[in-house]
Tab-separated table of C-alpha atoms and ligand atoms in Angstrom:
chain	number	residue	atom	x	y	z
A	1	UNK	CA	123.622	141.378	69.815
A	2	UNK	CA	124.582	137.961	68.494
A	3	UNK	CA	123.200	134.579	69.502
A	4	UNK	CA	124.522	131.122	68.669
A	5	UNK	CA	122.077	128.202	68.296
A	6	UNK	CA	123.315	124.602	68.399
A	7	UNK	CA	120.637	123.203	66.033
A	8	UNK	CA	118.056	124.196	63.495
A	9	UNK	CA	114.995	125.233	65.559
A	10	UNK	CA	111.369	125.880	64.539
A	11	UNK	CA	110.879	129.091	62.562
A	12	UNK	CA	108.603	130.701	65.220
A	13	UNK	CA	111.593	130.920	67.550
A	14	UNK	CA	113.905	132.369	64.914
A	15	UNK	CA	111.288	134.978	63.973
A	16	UNK	CA	111.096	136.205	67.579
A	17	UNK	CA	114.877	136.504	67.766
A	18	UNK	CA	115.133	138.379	64.472
A	19	UNK	CA	112.246	140.696	65.434
A	20	UNK	CA	114.208	141.560	68.583
A	21	UNK	CA	117.129	142.616	66.402
A	22	UNK	CA	119.320	139.664	67.350
A	23	UNK	CA	121.732	138.275	64.781
A	24	UNK	CA	121.486	134.494	64.827
A	25	UNK	CA	124.004	131.861	63.775
A	26	UNK	CA	122.724	128.273	63.838
A	27	UNK	CA	124.835	125.121	63.616
A	28	UNK	CA	122.796	123.215	61.046
A	29	UNK	CA	125.000	120.176	60.379
A	30	UNK	CA	123.434	116.926	61.573
A	31	UNK	CA	126.064	116.141	64.188
A	32	UNK	CA	126.791	117.175	67.761
A	33	UNK	CA	129.242	120.056	68.121
A	34	UNK	CA	132.509	119.182	69.835
A	35	UNK	CA	133.271	120.968	73.076
A	36	UNK	CA	135.938	123.020	71.358
A	37	UNK	CA	133.626	124.033	68.507
A	38	UNK	CA	130.932	125.089	70.963
A	39	UNK	CA	133.377	127.119	73.038
A	40	UNK	CA	134.866	128.808	69.985
A	41	UNK	CA	131.419	129.660	68.622
A	42	UNK	CA	130.278	131.069	71.967
A	43	UNK	CA	133.390	133.239	72.206
A	44	UNK	CA	132.087	135.055	69.104
A	45	UNK	CA	128.533	135.509	70.471
A	46	UNK	CA	126.687	137.178	73.354
A	47	UNK	CA	124.184	134.422	74.067
A	48	UNK	CA	123.794	130.668	73.612
A	49	UNK	CA	120.616	128.801	72.738
A	50	UNK	CA	121.467	125.162	73.487
A	51	UNK	CA	119.101	122.550	72.062
A	52	UNK	CA	118.660	119.175	73.779
A	53	UNK	CA	121.029	117.773	76.384
A	54	UNK	CA	124.057	116.916	74.243
A	55	UNK	CA	126.266	119.864	75.162
A	56	UNK	CA	127.958	119.919	78.564
A	57	UNK	CA	127.473	123.406	80.004
A	58	UNK	CA	129.895	122.753	82.863
A	59	UNK	CA	132.013	125.028	85.073
A	60	UNK	CA	134.972	124.983	82.695
A	61	UNK	CA	132.843	125.961	79.706
A	62	UNK	CA	131.027	128.665	81.675
A	63	UNK	CA	134.287	130.119	82.992
A	64	UNK	CA	135.743	130.298	79.501
A	65	UNK	CA	132.508	131.846	78.191
A	66	UNK	CA	131.766	134.051	81.208
A	67	UNK	CA	130.918	136.892	78.816
A	68	UNK	CA	127.649	135.106	77.864
A	69	UNK	CA	124.619	137.175	78.904
A	70	UNK	CA	122.354	134.124	78.963
A	71	UNK	CA	122.295	130.392	78.238
A	72	UNK	CA	118.835	129.446	77.007
A	73	UNK	CA	118.098	125.713	76.876
A	74	UNK	CA	115.525	124.368	74.469
A	75	UNK	CA	114.733	121.497	76.865
A	76	UNK	CA	113.045	121.115	80.223
A	77	UNK	CA	115.813	118.992	81.792
A	78	UNK	CA	119.048	120.753	82.711
A	79	UNK	CA	121.192	117.928	84.046
A	80	UNK	CA	123.812	118.913	81.426
A	81	UNK	CA	124.304	122.296	83.139
A	82	UNK	CA	126.364	123.215	86.204
A	83	UNK	CA	123.707	125.495	87.656
A	84	UNK	CA	125.828	126.509	90.685
A	85	UNK	CA	128.730	127.596	88.481
A	86	UNK	CA	126.341	129.619	86.307
A	87	UNK	CA	124.911	131.301	89.404
A	88	UNK	CA	128.381	132.252	90.658
A	89	UNK	CA	129.197	133.767	87.274
A	90	UNK	CA	125.794	135.512	87.109
A	91	UNK	CA	124.884	133.780	83.858
A	92	UNK	CA	121.121	133.161	83.848
A	93	UNK	CA	119.983	129.756	82.559
A	94	UNK	CA	116.578	129.354	80.913
A	95	UNK	CA	114.569	126.191	80.159
A	96	UNK	CA	111.218	125.275	78.631
A	97	UNK	CA	108.849	123.652	81.160
A	98	UNK	CA	105.103	123.190	80.678
A	99	UNK	CA	104.800	123.306	76.886
A	100	UNK	CA	106.115	119.751	76.511
A	101	UNK	CA	104.213	118.168	79.401
A	102	UNK	CA	101.368	116.911	77.221
A	103	UNK	CA	103.643	115.457	74.527
A	104	UNK	CA	105.913	113.778	77.070
A	105	UNK	CA	103.009	112.349	79.075
A	106	UNK	CA	101.593	111.018	75.796
A	107	UNK	CA	104.911	109.301	75.125
A	108	UNK	CA	104.768	107.577	78.512
A	109	UNK	CA	101.130	106.597	77.906
A	110	UNK	CA	101.992	105.266	74.444
A	111	UNK	CA	104.853	103.170	75.826
A	112	UNK	CA	102.672	101.821	78.641
A	113	UNK	CA	99.985	100.708	76.226
A	114	UNK	CA	102.482	99.398	73.648
A	115	UNK	CA	104.264	97.307	76.290
A	116	UNK	CA	101.007	95.977	77.722
A	117	UNK	CA	100.116	94.572	74.271
A	118	UNK	CA	103.667	93.805	73.016
A	119	UNK	CA	102.869	96.116	70.115
A	120	UNK	CA	106.336	97.066	68.895
A	121	UNK	CA	107.552	93.464	69.035
A	122	UNK	CA	104.518	92.170	67.123
A	123	UNK	CA	104.931	94.899	64.518
A	124	UNK	CA	108.478	93.642	63.975
A	125	UNK	CA	107.348	89.996	63.683
A	126	UNK	CA	105.010	90.967	60.816
A	127	UNK	CA	107.832	92.809	59.080
A	128	UNK	CA	109.905	89.601	59.373
A	129	UNK	CA	107.107	87.538	57.749
A	130	UNK	CA	106.183	85.848	61.021
A	131	UNK	CA	102.451	86.635	61.253
A	132	UNK	CA	102.005	82.910	61.804
A	133	UNK	CA	99.191	80.655	62.891
A	134	UNK	CA	96.435	82.073	65.168
A	135	UNK	CA	96.702	80.613	68.645
A	136	UNK	CA	94.252	81.870	71.278
A	137	UNK	CA	96.851	81.636	74.020
A	138	UNK	CA	99.671	83.346	72.130
A	139	UNK	CA	100.722	87.045	72.147
A	140	UNK	CA	98.631	87.776	75.207
A	141	UNK	CA	99.025	91.133	76.846
A	142	UNK	CA	97.510	92.611	79.964
A	143	UNK	CA	94.711	95.104	80.481
A	144	UNK	CA	95.395	98.311	82.359
A	145	UNK	CA	91.951	98.983	83.850
A	146	UNK	CA	92.141	99.753	87.532
A	147	UNK	CA	95.847	99.013	87.810
A	148	UNK	CA	97.906	101.252	90.065
A	149	UNK	CA	99.977	103.964	88.428
A	150	UNK	CA	103.105	104.826	90.394
A	151	UNK	CA	104.854	108.070	89.571
A	152	UNK	CA	108.400	108.855	90.620
A	153	UNK	CA	108.631	112.661	90.484
A	154	UNK	CA	105.108	114.013	90.287
A	155	UNK	CA	105.441	117.428	88.584
A	156	UNK	CA	103.705	118.803	85.513
A	157	UNK	CA	104.489	115.839	83.258
A	158	UNK	CA	103.643	113.218	85.873
A	159	UNK	CA	100.362	114.957	86.715
A	160	UNK	CA	99.439	115.090	83.017
A	161	UNK	CA	100.110	111.353	82.703
A	162	UNK	CA	98.101	110.652	85.857
A	163	UNK	CA	95.142	112.626	84.470
A	164	UNK	CA	95.237	110.600	81.227
A	165	UNK	CA	95.524	107.271	83.045
A	166	UNK	CA	92.674	108.089	85.408
A	167	UNK	CA	90.473	109.126	82.494
A	168	UNK	CA	91.302	106.172	80.260
A	169	UNK	CA	91.702	103.334	82.772
A	170	UNK	CA	90.511	104.617	86.126
A	171	UNK	CA	93.980	103.992	87.528
A	172	UNK	CA	94.606	104.902	91.168
A	173	UNK	CA	97.722	107.076	91.484
A	174	UNK	CA	100.511	106.764	94.032
A	175	UNK	CA	103.687	108.833	93.912
A	176	UNK	CA	107.003	109.511	95.527
A	177	UNK	CA	108.578	112.980	95.623
A	178	UNK	CA	110.963	114.482	98.160
A	179	UNK	CA	108.145	116.879	99.088
A	180	UNK	CA	104.384	116.467	98.814
A	181	UNK	CA	102.484	117.681	95.740
A	182	UNK	CA	99.288	118.722	97.480
A	183	UNK	CA	97.660	120.164	94.360
A	184	UNK	CA	97.989	116.777	92.636
A	185	UNK	CA	96.757	114.995	95.754
A	186	UNK	CA	93.592	117.113	95.691
A	187	UNK	CA	93.025	116.977	91.933
A	188	UNK	CA	94.021	113.386	91.229
A	189	UNK	CA	93.569	111.728	94.578
A	190	UNK	CA	97.266	110.894	94.333
A	191	UNK	CA	98.708	109.237	97.435
A	192	UNK	CA	102.269	110.014	98.600
A	193	UNK	CA	104.138	106.841	99.546
A	194	UNK	CA	107.718	106.089	100.664
A	195	UNK	CA	110.054	105.004	97.843
A	196	UNK	CA	109.990	101.277	98.703
A	197	UNK	CA	106.213	101.300	98.850
A	198	UNK	CA	106.117	102.919	95.400
A	199	UNK	CA	108.190	99.988	94.118
A	200	UNK	CA	106.065	97.373	95.914
A	201	UNK	CA	102.648	98.719	94.928
A	202	UNK	CA	102.989	100.094	91.363
A	203	UNK	CA	101.567	98.084	88.470
A	204	UNK	CA	102.939	100.709	86.105
A	205	UNK	CA	105.904	102.703	87.428
A	206	UNK	CA	106.707	105.831	85.412
A	207	UNK	CA	109.687	108.131	85.998
A	208	UNK	CA	109.262	111.909	85.739
A	209	UNK	CA	112.005	113.222	88.008
A	210	UNK	CA	115.176	115.099	87.109
A	211	UNK	CA	118.513	113.320	86.791
A	212	UNK	CA	120.531	114.352	89.861
A	213	UNK	CA	123.247	112.670	91.969
A	214	UNK	CA	120.363	111.306	94.131
A	215	UNK	CA	118.389	109.781	91.238
A	216	UNK	CA	121.342	108.568	89.127
A	217	UNK	CA	121.197	104.775	88.814
A	218	UNK	CA	118.410	104.619	91.420
A	219	UNK	CA	116.467	102.031	89.422
A	220	UNK	CA	118.907	99.150	89.747
A	221	UNK	CA	118.657	95.457	90.660
A	222	UNK	CA	117.681	96.312	94.248
A	223	UNK	CA	114.798	98.465	93.038
A	224	UNK	CA	113.614	95.982	90.385
A	225	UNK	CA	113.706	93.176	92.976
A	226	UNK	CA	111.114	95.091	95.021
A	227	UNK	CA	108.710	95.519	92.102
A	228	UNK	CA	105.829	93.183	91.192
A	229	UNK	CA	106.548	90.422	88.641
A	230	UNK	CA	103.488	91.763	86.770
A	231	UNK	CA	104.699	95.387	86.691
A	232	UNK	CA	105.672	97.652	83.808
A	233	UNK	CA	108.598	100.084	84.110
A	234	UNK	CA	108.405	103.281	82.019
A	235	UNK	CA	111.200	105.836	81.630
A	236	UNK	CA	110.651	108.985	79.569
A	237	UNK	CA	112.823	111.128	81.863
A	238	UNK	CA	116.547	110.338	81.670
A	239	UNK	CA	118.314	107.065	80.864
A	240	UNK	CA	120.842	107.717	83.623
A	241	UNK	CA	118.189	106.978	86.243
A	242	UNK	CA	118.021	103.279	85.409
A	243	UNK	CA	120.748	100.649	85.169
A	244	UNK	CA	120.137	99.132	81.753
A	245	UNK	CA	121.945	95.833	82.421
A	246	UNK	CA	119.991	95.359	85.634
A	247	UNK	CA	116.778	96.198	83.775
A	248	UNK	CA	117.564	93.582	81.128
A	249	UNK	CA	118.299	90.996	83.821
A	250	UNK	CA	115.097	91.836	85.721
A	251	UNK	CA	113.085	91.312	82.522
A	252	UNK	CA	114.910	88.104	81.582
A	253	UNK	CA	114.377	86.683	85.072
A	254	UNK	CA	110.721	87.731	85.139
A	255	UNK	CA	111.186	90.024	88.139
A	256	UNK	CA	109.206	92.650	86.246
A	257	UNK	CA	106.834	92.099	83.313
A	258	UNK	CA	107.763	94.765	80.782
A	259	UNK	CA	109.529	98.038	80.095
A	260	UNK	CA	109.000	101.082	77.890
A	261	UNK	CA	111.885	103.469	77.348
A	262	UNK	CA	112.033	106.807	75.561
A	263	UNK	CA	115.437	107.396	77.116
A	264	UNK	CA	118.304	104.928	77.227
A	265	UNK	CA	121.768	104.775	78.708
A	266	UNK	CA	123.699	105.527	76.578
A	267	UNK	CA	121.879	107.275	73.744
A	268	UNK	CA	121.736	106.198	71.009
A	269	UNK	CA	121.056	102.600	72.110
A	270	UNK	CA	123.180	99.891	70.471
A	271	UNK	CA	121.031	98.423	67.628
A	272	UNK	CA	122.055	94.919	68.795
A	273	UNK	CA	120.861	95.540	72.345
A	274	UNK	CA	118.939	92.466	73.591
A	275	UNK	CA	116.195	94.724	74.999
A	276	UNK	CA	115.178	95.498	71.414
A	277	UNK	CA	114.371	91.817	70.791
A	278	UNK	CA	112.145	91.327	73.833
A	279	UNK	CA	108.360	90.995	73.384
A	280	UNK	CA	107.421	93.084	76.420
A	281	UNK	CA	109.741	95.967	75.645
A	282	UNK	CA	109.129	99.135	73.625
A	283	UNK	CA	111.908	101.631	72.937
A	284	UNK	CA	111.732	105.077	71.310
A	285	UNK	CA	114.635	107.394	70.372
A	286	UNK	CA	114.041	110.202	72.934
A	287	UNK	CA	111.013	111.732	71.197
A	288	UNK	CA	109.148	112.849	74.335
A	289	UNK	CA	108.703	116.432	73.142
A	290	UNK	CA	108.658	115.657	69.400
A	291	UNK	CA	105.310	117.143	68.406
A	292	UNK	CA	104.780	120.281	66.337
A	293	UNK	CA	102.927	121.866	69.257
A	294	UNK	CA	105.578	121.113	71.878
A	295	UNK	CA	108.591	121.987	69.746
A	296	UNK	CA	107.035	125.280	68.606
A	297	UNK	CA	106.219	126.100	72.228
A	298	UNK	CA	109.761	125.224	73.297
A	299	UNK	CA	111.281	127.379	70.540
A	300	UNK	CA	109.134	130.353	71.585
A	301	UNK	CA	110.037	130.056	75.279
A	302	UNK	CA	113.718	129.508	74.491
A	303	UNK	CA	113.666	132.656	72.327
A	304	UNK	CA	111.823	134.663	75.015
A	305	UNK	CA	114.339	133.565	77.658
A	306	UNK	CA	117.223	134.493	75.385
A	307	UNK	CA	115.797	137.921	74.541
A	308	UNK	CA	115.153	138.705	78.226
A	309	UNK	CA	118.695	137.624	79.121
A	310	UNK	CA	120.239	139.851	76.463
A	311	UNK	CA	118.210	142.798	77.792
A	312	UNK	CA	119.387	142.052	81.321
A	313	UNK	CA	115.812	141.290	82.407
A	314	UNK	CA	114.681	138.309	84.509
A	315	UNK	CA	114.038	135.239	82.333
A	316	UNK	CA	110.356	134.223	82.030
A	317	UNK	CA	111.393	130.596	82.672
A	318	UNK	CA	114.657	130.559	84.580
A	319	UNK	CA	116.217	127.417	86.007
A	320	UNK	CA	116.029	127.908	89.781
A	321	UNK	CA	118.790	125.500	90.721
B	401	GLV	C1	114.260	116.570	76.786
B	401	GLV	O1	114.693	115.524	77.187
B	401	GLV	C2	114.089	117.729	77.620
B	401	GLV	O2	114.640	117.782	78.731
B	401	GLV	O3	113.389	118.654	77.169
B	402	GLV	C1	108.146	119.395	83.906
B	402	GLV	O1	107.609	120.351	83.382
B	402	GLV	C2	107.785	118.807	85.194
B	402	GLV	O2	107.658	119.563	86.171
B	402	GLV	O3	107.592	117.574	85.264
């Protein structure tokens, strides 16, 4: 059996694949494969391990590569996959939930704290030689104690963030999901609220939902207009959920106070983007799961899903769709 991998992955994952007798080819060049290259590679292999969200696993690709026994994503999000088409073709899709929840929640927490103290901006002023004259009323941030954390999409990652924020700052938690998360309500005292109320009441609003037709562009000028002028917007989920021009305008007009982004729209972000010059903004290059622990865990699960798929067994972590 032969598997194609779209990136270099941690050794623990490769070891599992080799131990299962799978011959592995990895694309190790530091560039995204073109659609044609990916298709041609998959035509020579029995399984695909797709890393990150860069490759479109759409109906056309899946139809051309209908011989694939499994598509194993090394990612939790699967907005790059046409799950219905895969189901019709009986190609199981795997993903890697859980193991990256802590790292991703940490990224949201880090952005929240960095924004609240203008940390990234001030770091850059020092690098530019602008440490300057101490003024007691300059560079003031805000404290997070007791502020309300609003979570859009309270799943594993959102619950992990809520736990951290309650522990560190005693933050009350409100959330909006399509359905209730009763376990989180019991454990975290989280309160379900309608979407508009989430916007109105959050001091820190953090996104942890999947990118779907319903959530695409949901955080636009209408949404920002309903938020508090003192609020912080955090997105570590998918850049497609916010309108970046509207976000910039909301910040420039003081409709919201700050923003922390680990995901942008598009990625990479233009280095001249005005958001990068703003004091109350912190941006990271999509590093939510970039810890040794999370990436090793993701590589192991991706390998386990791939091995199960090649054996014709149910995947340990299948995308339900
Ligand atoms: C990264 O964005 C992921 O979905 O794992
Ligand atoms: C991801 O694991 C989530 O459910 O948020």
